[in-house]
CSV table of C-alpha atoms and ligand atoms in Angstrom, one decimal:
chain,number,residue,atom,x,y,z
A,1,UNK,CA,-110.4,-187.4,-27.8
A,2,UNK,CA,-110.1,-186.9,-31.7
A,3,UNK,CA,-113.8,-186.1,-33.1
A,4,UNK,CA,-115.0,-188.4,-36.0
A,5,UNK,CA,-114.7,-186.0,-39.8
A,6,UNK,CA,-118.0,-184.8,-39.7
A,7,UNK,CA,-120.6,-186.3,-42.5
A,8,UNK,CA,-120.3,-184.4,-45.9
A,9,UNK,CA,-124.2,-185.7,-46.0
A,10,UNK,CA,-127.4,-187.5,-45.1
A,11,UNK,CA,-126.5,-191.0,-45.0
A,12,UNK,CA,-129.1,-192.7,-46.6
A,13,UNK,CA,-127.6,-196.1,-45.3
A,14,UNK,CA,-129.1,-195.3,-42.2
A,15,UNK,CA,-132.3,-196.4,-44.4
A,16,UNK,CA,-131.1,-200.0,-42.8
A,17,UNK,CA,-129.8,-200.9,-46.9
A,18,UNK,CA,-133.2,-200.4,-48.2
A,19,UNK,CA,-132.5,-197.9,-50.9
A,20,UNK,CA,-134.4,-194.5,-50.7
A,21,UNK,CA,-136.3,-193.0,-54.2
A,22,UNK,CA,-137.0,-189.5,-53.5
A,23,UNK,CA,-139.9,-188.6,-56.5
A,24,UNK,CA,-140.1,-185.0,-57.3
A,25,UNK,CA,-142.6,-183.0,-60.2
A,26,UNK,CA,-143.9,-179.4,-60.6
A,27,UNK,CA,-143.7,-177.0,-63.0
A,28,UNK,CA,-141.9,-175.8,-65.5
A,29,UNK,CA,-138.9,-173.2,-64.1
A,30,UNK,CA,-139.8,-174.5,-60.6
A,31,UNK,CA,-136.1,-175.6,-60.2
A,32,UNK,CA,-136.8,-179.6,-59.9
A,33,UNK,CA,-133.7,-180.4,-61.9
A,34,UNK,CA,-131.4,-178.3,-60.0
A,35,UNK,CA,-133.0,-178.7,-56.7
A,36,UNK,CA,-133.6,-182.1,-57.1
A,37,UNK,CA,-130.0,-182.7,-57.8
A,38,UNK,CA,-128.5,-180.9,-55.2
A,39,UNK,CA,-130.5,-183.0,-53.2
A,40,UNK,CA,-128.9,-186.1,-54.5
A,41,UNK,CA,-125.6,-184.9,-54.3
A,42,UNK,CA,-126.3,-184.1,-50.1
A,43,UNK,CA,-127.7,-187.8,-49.9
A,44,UNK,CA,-124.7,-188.9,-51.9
A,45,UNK,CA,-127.7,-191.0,-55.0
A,46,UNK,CA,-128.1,-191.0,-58.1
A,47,UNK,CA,-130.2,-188.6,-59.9
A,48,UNK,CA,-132.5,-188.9,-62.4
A,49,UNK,CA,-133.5,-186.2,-65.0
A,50,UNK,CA,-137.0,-187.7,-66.7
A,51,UNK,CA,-137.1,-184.4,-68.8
A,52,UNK,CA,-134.2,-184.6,-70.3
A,53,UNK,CA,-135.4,-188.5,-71.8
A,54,UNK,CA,-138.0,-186.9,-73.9
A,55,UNK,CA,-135.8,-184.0,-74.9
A,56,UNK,CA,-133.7,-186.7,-76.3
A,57,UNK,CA,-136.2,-188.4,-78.0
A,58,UNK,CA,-137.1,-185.2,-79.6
A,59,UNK,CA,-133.7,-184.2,-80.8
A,60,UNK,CA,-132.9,-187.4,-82.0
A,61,UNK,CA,-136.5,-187.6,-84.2
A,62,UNK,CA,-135.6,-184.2,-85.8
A,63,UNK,CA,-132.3,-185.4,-86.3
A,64,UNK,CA,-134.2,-188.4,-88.7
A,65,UNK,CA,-136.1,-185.7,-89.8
A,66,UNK,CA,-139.2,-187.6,-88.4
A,67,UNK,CA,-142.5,-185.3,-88.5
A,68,UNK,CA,-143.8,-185.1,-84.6
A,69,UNK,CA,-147.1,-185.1,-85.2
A,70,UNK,CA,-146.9,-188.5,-86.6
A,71,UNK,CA,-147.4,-190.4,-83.2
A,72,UNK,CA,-146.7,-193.9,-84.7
A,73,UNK,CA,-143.2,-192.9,-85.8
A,74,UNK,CA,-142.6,-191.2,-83.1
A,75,UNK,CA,-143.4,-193.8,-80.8
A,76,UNK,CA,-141.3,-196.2,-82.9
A,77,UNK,CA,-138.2,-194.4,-82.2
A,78,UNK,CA,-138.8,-194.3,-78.4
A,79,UNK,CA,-139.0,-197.8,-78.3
A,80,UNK,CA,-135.6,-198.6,-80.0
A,81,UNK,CA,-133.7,-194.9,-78.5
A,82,UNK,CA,-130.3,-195.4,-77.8
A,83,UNK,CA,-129.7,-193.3,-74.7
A,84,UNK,CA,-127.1,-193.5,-72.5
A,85,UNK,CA,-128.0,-191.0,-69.0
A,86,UNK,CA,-125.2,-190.9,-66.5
A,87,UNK,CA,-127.2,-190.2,-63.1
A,88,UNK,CA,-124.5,-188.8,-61.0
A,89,UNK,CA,-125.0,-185.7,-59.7
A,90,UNK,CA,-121.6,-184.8,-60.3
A,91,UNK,CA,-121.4,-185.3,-63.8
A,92,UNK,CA,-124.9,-185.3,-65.4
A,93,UNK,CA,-124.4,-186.1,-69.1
A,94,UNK,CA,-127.2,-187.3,-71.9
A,95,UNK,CA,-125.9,-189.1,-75.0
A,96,UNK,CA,-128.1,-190.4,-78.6
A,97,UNK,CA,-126.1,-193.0,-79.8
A,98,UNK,CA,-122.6,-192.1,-79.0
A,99,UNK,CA,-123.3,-188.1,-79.5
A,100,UNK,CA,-123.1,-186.2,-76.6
A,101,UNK,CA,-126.2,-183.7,-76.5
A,102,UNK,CA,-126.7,-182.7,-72.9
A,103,UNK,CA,-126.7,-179.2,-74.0
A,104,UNK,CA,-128.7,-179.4,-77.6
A,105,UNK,CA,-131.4,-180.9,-75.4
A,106,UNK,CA,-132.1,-177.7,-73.8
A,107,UNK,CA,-131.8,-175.2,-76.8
A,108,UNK,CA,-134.9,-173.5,-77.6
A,109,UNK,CA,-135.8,-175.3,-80.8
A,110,UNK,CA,-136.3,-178.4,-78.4
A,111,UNK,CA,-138.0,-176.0,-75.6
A,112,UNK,CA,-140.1,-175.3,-78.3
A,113,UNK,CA,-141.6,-178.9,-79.4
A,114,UNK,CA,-140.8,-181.1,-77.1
A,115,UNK,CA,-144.4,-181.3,-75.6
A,116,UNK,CA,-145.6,-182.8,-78.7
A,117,UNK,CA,-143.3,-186.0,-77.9
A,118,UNK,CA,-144.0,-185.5,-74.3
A,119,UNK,CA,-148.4,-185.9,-74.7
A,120,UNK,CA,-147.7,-189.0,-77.3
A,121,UNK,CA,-149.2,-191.1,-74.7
A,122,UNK,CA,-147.7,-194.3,-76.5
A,123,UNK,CA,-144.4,-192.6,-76.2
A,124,UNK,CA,-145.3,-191.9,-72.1
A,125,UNK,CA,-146.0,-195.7,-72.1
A,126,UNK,CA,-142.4,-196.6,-73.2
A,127,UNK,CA,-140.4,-194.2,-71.5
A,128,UNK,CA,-142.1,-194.6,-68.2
A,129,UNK,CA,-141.1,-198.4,-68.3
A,130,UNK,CA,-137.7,-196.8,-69.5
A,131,UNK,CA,-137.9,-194.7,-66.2
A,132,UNK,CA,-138.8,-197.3,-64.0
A,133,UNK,CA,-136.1,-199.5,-64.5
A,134,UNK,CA,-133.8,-196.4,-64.8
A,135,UNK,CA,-135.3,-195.7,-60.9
A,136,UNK,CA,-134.6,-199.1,-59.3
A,137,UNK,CA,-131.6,-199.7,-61.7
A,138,UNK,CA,-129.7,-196.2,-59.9
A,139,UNK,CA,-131.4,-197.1,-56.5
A,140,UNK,CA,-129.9,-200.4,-56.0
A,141,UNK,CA,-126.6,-199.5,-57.4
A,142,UNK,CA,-125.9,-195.9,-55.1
A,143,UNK,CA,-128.5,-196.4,-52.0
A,144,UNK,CA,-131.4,-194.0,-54.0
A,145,UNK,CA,-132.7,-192.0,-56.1
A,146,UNK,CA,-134.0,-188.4,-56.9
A,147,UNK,CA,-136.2,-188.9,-59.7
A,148,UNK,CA,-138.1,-185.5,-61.1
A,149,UNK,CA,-140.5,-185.1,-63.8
A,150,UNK,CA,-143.9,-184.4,-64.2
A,151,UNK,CA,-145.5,-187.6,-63.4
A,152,UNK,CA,-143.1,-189.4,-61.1
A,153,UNK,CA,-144.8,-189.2,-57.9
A,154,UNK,CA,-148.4,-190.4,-59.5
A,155,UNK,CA,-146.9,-192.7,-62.2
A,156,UNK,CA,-143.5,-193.5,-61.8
A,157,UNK,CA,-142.8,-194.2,-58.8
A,158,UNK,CA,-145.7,-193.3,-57.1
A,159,UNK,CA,-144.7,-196.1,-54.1
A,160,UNK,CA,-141.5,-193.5,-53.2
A,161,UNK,CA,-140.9,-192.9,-49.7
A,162,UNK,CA,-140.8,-189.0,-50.4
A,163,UNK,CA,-143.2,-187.2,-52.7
A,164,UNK,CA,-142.5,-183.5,-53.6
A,165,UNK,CA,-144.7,-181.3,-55.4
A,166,UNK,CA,-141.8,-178.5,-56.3
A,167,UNK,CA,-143.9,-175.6,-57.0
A,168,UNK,CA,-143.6,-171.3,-57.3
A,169,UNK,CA,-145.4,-168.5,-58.3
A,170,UNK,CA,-145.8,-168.2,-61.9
A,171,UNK,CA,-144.1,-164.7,-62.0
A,172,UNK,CA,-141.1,-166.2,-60.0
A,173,UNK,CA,-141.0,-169.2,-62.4
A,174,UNK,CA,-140.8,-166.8,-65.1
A,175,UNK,CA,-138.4,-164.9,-63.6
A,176,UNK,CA,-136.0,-167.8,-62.9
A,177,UNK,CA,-136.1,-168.6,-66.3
A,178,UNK,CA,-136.1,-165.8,-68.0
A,179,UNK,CA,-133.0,-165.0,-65.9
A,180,UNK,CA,-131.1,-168.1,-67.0
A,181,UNK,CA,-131.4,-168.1,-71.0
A,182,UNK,CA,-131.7,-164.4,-71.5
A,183,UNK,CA,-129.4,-163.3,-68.4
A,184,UNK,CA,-132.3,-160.6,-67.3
A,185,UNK,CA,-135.9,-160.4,-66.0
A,186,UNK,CA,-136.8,-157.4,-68.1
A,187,UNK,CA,-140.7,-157.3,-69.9
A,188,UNK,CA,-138.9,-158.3,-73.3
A,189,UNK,CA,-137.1,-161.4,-71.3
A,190,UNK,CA,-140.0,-162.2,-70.2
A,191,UNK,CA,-142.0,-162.0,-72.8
A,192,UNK,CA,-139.7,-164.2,-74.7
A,193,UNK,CA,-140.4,-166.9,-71.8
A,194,UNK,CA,-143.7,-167.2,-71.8
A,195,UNK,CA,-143.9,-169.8,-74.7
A,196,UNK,CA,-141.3,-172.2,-72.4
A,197,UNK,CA,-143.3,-172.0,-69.2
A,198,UNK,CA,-147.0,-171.1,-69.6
A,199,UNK,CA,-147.9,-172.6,-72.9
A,200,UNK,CA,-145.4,-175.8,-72.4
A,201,UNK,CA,-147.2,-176.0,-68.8
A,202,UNK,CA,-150.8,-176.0,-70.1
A,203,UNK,CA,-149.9,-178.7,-72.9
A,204,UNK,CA,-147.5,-181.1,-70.6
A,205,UNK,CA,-150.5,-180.5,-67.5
A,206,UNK,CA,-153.2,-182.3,-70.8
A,207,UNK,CA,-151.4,-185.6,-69.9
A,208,UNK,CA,-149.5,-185.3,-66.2
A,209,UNK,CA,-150.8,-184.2,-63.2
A,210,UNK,CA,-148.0,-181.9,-61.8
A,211,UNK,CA,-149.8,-178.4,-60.9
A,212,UNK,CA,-151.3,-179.7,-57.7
A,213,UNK,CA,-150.4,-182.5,-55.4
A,214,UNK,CA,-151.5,-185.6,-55.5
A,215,UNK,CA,-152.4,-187.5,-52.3
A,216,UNK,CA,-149.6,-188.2,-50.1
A,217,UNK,CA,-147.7,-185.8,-52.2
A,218,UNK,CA,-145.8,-182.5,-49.9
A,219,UNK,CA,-145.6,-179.6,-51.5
A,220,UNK,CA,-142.7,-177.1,-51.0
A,221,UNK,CA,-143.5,-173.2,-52.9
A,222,UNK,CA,-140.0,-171.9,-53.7
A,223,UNK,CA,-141.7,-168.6,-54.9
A,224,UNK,CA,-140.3,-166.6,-51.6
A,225,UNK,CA,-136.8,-169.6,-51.4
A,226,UNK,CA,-134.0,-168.5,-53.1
A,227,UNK,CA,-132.0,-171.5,-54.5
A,228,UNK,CA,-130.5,-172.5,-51.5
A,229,UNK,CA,-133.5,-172.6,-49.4
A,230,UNK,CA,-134.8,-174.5,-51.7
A,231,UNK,CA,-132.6,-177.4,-51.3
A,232,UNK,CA,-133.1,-176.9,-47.9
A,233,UNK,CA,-136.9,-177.2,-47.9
A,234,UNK,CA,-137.2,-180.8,-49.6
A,235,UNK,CA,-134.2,-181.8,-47.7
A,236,UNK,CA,-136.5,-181.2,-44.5
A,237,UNK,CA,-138.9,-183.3,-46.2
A,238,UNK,CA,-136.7,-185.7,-46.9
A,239,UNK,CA,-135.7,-186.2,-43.2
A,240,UNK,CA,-138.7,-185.9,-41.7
A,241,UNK,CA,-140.3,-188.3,-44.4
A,242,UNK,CA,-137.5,-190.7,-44.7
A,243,UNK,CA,-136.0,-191.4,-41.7
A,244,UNK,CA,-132.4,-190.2,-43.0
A,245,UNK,CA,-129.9,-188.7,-40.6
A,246,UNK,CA,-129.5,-185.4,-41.6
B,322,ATP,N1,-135.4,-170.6,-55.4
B,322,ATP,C1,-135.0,-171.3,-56.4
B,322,ATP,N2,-135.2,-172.6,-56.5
B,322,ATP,C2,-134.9,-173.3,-57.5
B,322,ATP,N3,-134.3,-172.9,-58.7
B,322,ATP,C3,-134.1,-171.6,-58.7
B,322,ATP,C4,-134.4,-170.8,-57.6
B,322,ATP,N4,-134.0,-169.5,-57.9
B,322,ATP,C5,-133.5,-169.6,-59.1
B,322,ATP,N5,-133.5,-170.8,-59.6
B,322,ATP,C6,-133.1,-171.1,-61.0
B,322,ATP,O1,-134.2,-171.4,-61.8
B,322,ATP,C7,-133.8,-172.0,-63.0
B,322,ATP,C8,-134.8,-173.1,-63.4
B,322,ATP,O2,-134.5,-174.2,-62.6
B,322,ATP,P1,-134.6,-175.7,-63.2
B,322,ATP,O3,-134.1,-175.8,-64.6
B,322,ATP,O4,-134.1,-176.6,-62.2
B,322,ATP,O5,-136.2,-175.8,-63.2
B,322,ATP,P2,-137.1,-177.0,-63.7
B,322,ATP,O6,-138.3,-177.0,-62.8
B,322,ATP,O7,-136.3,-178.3,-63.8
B,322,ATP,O8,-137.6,-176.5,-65.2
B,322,ATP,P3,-138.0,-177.4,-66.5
B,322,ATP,O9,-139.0,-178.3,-66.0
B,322,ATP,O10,-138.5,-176.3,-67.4
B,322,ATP,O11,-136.7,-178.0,-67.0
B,322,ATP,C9,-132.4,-172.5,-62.8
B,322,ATP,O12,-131.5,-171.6,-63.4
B,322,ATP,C10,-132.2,-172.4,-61.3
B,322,ATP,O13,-130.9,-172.2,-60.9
B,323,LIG,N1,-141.8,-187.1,-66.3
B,323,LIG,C1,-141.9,-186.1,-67.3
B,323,LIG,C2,-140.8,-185.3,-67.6
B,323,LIG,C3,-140.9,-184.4,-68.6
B,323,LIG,N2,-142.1,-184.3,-69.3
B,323,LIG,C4,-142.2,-183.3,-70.4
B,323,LIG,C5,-142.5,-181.9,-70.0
B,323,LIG,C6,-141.6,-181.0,-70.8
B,323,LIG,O1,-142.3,-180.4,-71.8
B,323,LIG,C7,-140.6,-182.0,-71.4
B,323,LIG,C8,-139.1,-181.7,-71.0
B,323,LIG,O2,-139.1,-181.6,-69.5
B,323,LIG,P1,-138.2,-180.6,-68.7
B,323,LIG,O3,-136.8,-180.9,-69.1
B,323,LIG,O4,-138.5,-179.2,-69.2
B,323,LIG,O5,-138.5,-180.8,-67.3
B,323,LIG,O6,-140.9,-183.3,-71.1
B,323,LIG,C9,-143.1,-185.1,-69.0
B,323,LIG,O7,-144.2,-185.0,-69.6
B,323,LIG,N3,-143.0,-186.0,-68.0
């Protein structure tokens, strides 16, 4: 007898058609946005990157050469933002109107002020609604979603079937990060971190709760996980939480 191709991943259709959101915060450097799409990709969902809607926001307000502190014009742009965020795993891109700036979003001149859009709590107001119909949009159309952030699993979509705190060691966060933009975890590489974890943590935690769990919320440390074991450890969650064949 021939054996059936064996499953490339979870099926989330085992979920009887009702679409899975998977909601995932932490830290900064924690490795949500990689981790939680790999995750996606296993459970064959979309993915979405909440992050990398208030990056956008913030490259396209210095691109009008708006001032940041001013909250009202700030706010004004999120509300009329044209974004276009592909959530496949696969092919993750962010675009302002037409320009493609998945990678501007992450240069360190955004790094750097991106969490004075982010604690604009009229801004939060828009772009969670943005999020929300983002979540259910992507979950109806591919079976789910993996949505990661720093307020999904209170605010966003705090009804999720699986809630992840993502969390590690601030010396491994650092570490990771420092790793990835300066290629080393040397004192000077990590120095030069510090600013993009610590301080951006300690403003983004004034206005989300993302440094402990919330009720109902599991968290996985990665701090001893390399990146793999990571992917592992909320897919357990997953499982167990979600009643998808693994
Ligand atoms: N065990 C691990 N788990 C997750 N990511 C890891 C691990 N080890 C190394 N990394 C790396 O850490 C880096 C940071 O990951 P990622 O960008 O996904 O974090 P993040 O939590 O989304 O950060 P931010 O919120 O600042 O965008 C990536 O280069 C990732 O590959
Ligand atoms: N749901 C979210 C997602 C992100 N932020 C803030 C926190 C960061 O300073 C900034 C960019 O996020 P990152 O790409 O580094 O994950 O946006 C937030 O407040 N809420």
């Amino acid at each position: 007898m021939t054996e059936p191709p064996a499953a490339p991943h979870s099926d989330p259709t085992s979920l009887n058609g009702h679409p899975l959101v998977v909601a995932i915060d932490g830290p900064s450097g924690s490795g949500k946005s990689s981790v939680a799409r790999a995750v996606a990709r296993d459970l064959g969902v979309g993915f979405l990157d909440t992050g990398a809607m208030y990056r956008a926001l913030t490259w396209w307000c210095l691109e009008r050469g708006l001032d940041l502190a001013d909250r009202r014009a700030v706010a004004d742009a999120a509300l009329v933002l044209p974004l276009q965020l592909a959530t496949d795993p696969d092919a993750v891109t962010v675009q302002v109107d037409g320009t493609d700036v998945t990678a501007a979003i992450r240069e360190p001149r955004i790094s750097q002020v991106v969490s004075a859009v982010a604690t604009n709590l009229d801004v939060r107001e828009i772009l969670v609604r943005r999020q929300r119909a983002l979540v259910a949009e992507t979950a109806g159309r591919t079976g789910g979603c993996v949505a990661e952030g720093r307020d999904i699993t209170t605010v966003v979509a705090p009804d999720a079937r699986v809630r992840v705190l993502l969390t590690a060691s601030v010396e491994a966060r650092l570490a990771r990060r420092a790793t990835e933009l300066h290629g080393t975890a040397d004192a000077s590489a990590l120095a030069a971190t510090h600013d993009e974890v610590v301080r951006r943590d300690r403003d983004d935690s004034t206005v989300s709760r993302f440094l402990e769990a919330a009720e109902g919320v599991t968290t996985v440390d990665t701090s001893d996980l390399d990146f793999a074991g990571s992917v592992a450890a909320v897919l357990d969650v997953v499982h167990a939480g979600a009643g998808v064949a693994p």
